GROMACS .gro file of C-alpha atoms in nm:
model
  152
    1UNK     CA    1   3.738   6.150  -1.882
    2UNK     CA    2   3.497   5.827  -1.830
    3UNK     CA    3   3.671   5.530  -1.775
    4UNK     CA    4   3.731   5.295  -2.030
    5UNK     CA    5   3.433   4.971  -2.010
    6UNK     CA    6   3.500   4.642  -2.113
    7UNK     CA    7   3.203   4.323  -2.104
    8UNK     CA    8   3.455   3.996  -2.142
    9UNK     CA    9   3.374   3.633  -2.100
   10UNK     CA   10   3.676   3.520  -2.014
   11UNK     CA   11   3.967   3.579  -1.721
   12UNK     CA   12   4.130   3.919  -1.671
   13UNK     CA   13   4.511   3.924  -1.725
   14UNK     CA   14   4.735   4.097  -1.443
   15UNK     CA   15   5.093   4.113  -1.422
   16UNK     CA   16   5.320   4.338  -1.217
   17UNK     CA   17   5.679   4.359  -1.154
   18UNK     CA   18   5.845   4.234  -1.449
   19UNK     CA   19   6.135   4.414  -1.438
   20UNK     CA   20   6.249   4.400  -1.800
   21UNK     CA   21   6.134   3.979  -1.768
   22UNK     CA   22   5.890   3.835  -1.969
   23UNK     CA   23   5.895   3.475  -1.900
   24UNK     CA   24   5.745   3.219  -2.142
   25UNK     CA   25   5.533   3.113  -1.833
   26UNK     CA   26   5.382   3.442  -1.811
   27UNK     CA   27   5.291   3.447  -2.183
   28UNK     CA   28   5.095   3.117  -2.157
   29UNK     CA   29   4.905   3.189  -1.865
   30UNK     CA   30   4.768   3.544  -2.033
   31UNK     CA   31   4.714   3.393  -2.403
   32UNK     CA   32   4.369   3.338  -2.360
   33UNK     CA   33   4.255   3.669  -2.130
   34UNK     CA   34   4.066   3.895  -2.364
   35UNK     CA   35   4.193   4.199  -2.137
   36UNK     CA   36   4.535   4.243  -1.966
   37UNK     CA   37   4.669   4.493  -1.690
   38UNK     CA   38   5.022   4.530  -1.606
   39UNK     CA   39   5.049   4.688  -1.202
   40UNK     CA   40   5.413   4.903  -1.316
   41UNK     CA   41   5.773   4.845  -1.289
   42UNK     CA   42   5.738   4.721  -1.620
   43UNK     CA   43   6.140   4.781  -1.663
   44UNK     CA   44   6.414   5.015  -1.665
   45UNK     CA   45   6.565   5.015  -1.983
   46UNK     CA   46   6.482   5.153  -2.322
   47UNK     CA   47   6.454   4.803  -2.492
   48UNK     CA   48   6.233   4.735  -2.169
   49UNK     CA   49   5.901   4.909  -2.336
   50UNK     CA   50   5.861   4.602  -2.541
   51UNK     CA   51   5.718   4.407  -2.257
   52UNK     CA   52   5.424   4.624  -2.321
   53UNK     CA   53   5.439   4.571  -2.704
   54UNK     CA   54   5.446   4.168  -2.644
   55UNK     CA   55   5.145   4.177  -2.412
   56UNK     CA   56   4.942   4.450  -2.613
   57UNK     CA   57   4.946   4.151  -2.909
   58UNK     CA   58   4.774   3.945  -2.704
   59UNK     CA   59   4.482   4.141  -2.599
   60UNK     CA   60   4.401   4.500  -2.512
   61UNK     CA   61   4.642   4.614  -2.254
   62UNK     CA   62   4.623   4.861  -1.999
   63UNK     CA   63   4.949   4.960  -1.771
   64UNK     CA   64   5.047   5.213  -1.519
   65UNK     CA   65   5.344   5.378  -1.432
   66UNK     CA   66   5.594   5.165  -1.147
   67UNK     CA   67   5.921   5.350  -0.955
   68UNK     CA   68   6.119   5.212  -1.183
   69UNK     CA   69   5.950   5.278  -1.542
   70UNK     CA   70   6.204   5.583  -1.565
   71UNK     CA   71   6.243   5.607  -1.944
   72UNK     CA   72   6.089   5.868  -2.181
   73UNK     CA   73   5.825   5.573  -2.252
   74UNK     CA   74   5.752   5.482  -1.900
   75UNK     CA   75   5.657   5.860  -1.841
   76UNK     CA   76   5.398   5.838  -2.048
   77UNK     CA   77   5.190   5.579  -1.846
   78UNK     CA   78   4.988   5.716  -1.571
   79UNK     CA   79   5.033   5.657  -1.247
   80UNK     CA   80   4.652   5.559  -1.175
   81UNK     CA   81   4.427   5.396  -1.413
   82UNK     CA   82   4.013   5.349  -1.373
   83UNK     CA   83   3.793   5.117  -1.577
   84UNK     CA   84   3.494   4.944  -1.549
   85UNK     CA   85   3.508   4.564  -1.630
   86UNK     CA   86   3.112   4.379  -1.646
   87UNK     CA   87   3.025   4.631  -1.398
   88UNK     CA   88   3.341   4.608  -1.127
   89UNK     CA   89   3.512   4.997  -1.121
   90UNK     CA   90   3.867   4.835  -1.098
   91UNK     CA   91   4.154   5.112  -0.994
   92UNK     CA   92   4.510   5.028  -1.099
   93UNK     CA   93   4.826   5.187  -0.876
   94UNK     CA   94   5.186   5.067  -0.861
   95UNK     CA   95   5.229   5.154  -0.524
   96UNK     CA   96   4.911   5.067  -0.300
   97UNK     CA   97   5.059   5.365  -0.084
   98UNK     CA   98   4.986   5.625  -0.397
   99UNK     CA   99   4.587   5.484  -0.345
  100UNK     CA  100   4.359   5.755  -0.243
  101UNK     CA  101   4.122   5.604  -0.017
  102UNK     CA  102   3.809   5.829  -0.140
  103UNK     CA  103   3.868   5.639  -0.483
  104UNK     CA  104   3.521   5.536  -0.633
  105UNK     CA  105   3.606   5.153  -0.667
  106UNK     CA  106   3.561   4.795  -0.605
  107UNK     CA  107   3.889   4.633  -0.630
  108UNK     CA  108   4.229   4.841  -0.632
  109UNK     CA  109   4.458   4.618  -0.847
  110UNK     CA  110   4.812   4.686  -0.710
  111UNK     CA  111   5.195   4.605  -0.756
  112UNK     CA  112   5.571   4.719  -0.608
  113UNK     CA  113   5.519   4.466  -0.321
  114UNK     CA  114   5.619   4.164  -0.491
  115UNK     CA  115   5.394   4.000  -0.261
  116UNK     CA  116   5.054   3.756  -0.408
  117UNK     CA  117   4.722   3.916  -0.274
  118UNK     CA  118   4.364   3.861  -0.306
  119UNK     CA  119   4.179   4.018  -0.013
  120UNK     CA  120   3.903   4.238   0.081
  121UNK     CA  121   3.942   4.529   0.297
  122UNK     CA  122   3.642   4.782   0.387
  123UNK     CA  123   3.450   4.667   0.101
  124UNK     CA  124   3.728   4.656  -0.176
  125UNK     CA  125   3.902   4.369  -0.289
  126UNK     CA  126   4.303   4.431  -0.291
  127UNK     CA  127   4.460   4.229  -0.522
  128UNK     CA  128   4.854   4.186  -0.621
  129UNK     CA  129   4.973   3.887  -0.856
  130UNK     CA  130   5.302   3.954  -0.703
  131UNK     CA  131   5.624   4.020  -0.911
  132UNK     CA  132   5.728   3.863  -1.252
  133UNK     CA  133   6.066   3.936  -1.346
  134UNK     CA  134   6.436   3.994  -1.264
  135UNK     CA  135   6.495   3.780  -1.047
  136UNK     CA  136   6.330   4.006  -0.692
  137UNK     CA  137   6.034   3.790  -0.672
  138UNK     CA  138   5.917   3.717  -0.343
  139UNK     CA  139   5.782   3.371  -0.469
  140UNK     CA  140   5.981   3.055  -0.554
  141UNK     CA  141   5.758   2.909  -0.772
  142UNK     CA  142   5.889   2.828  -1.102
  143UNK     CA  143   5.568   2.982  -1.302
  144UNK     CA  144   5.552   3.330  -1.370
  145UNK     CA  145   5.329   3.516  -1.097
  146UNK     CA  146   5.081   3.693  -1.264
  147UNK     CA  147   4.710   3.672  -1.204
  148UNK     CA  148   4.403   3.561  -1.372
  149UNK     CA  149   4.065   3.705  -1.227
  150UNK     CA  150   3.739   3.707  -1.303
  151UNK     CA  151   3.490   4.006  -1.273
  152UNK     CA  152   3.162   3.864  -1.269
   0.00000   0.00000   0.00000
């Protein structure tokens, strides 16, 4: 199956980690993104799957599966995810440990870590916004840590 392709003018949205939280913060800082990607460990619970509801109204949403997404809804997100965004193949994994290295990409979007990155590494960027919800983040900051990127 060909990945999905998307031309936008404005930022990607990227969120991982939420862990059944969806902060107001995080909903302000992805309002305007005309495409959003949630990295897994979207939540736990039943209720939980409406995370991906809230975001999907904002703007077409794409999500993989996390260690955590363990509810008959959460099964049915894949555990990888490929699409092409203005030209950059972008691969999305929970668990930057499940990443197959012979992956055709440019950027390997990536969660469970909790932990903000934006690097490159043999030619691909790596890039975590860190984690959102329930209180495991490894940042103190008092806005929600998701990511805004631009693929142009």
């Amino acid at each position: 199956m060909a990945a999905p392709v998307h031309d936008i003018a404005s930022p990607i949205g990227v969120i991982a980690d939420t862990h059944g939280t969806l902060r107001d913060e995080a909903l302000v800082m992805l309002d305007d993104c005309e495409l959003l990607l949630h990295l897994g460990d979207v939540g736990s619970r039943e209720r939980d799957e409406e995370i991906l509801a809230r975001l999907a109204g904002l703007a077409p949403l794409y999500a993989v599966r996390g260690n955590i997404d363990t509810p008959g809804w959460g099964e049915r997100l894949p555990v990888t995810q490929d699409l092409v965004v203005n030209g950059w193949r972008l691969h999305l994994v929970h668990d930057l440990a499940d990443f197959a290295p012979d992956t055709a990409c440019d950027a390997v979007l990536h969660g469970h870590s909790h932990k903000p990155r934006n690097e490159w590494q043999d030619g691909r960027l790596l890039f975590n916004s860190g984690g959102e919800g329930g209180g495991v983040s490894s940042c103190r900051s008092p806005w929600a840590n998701c990511g805004r990127m631009r693929a142009d």
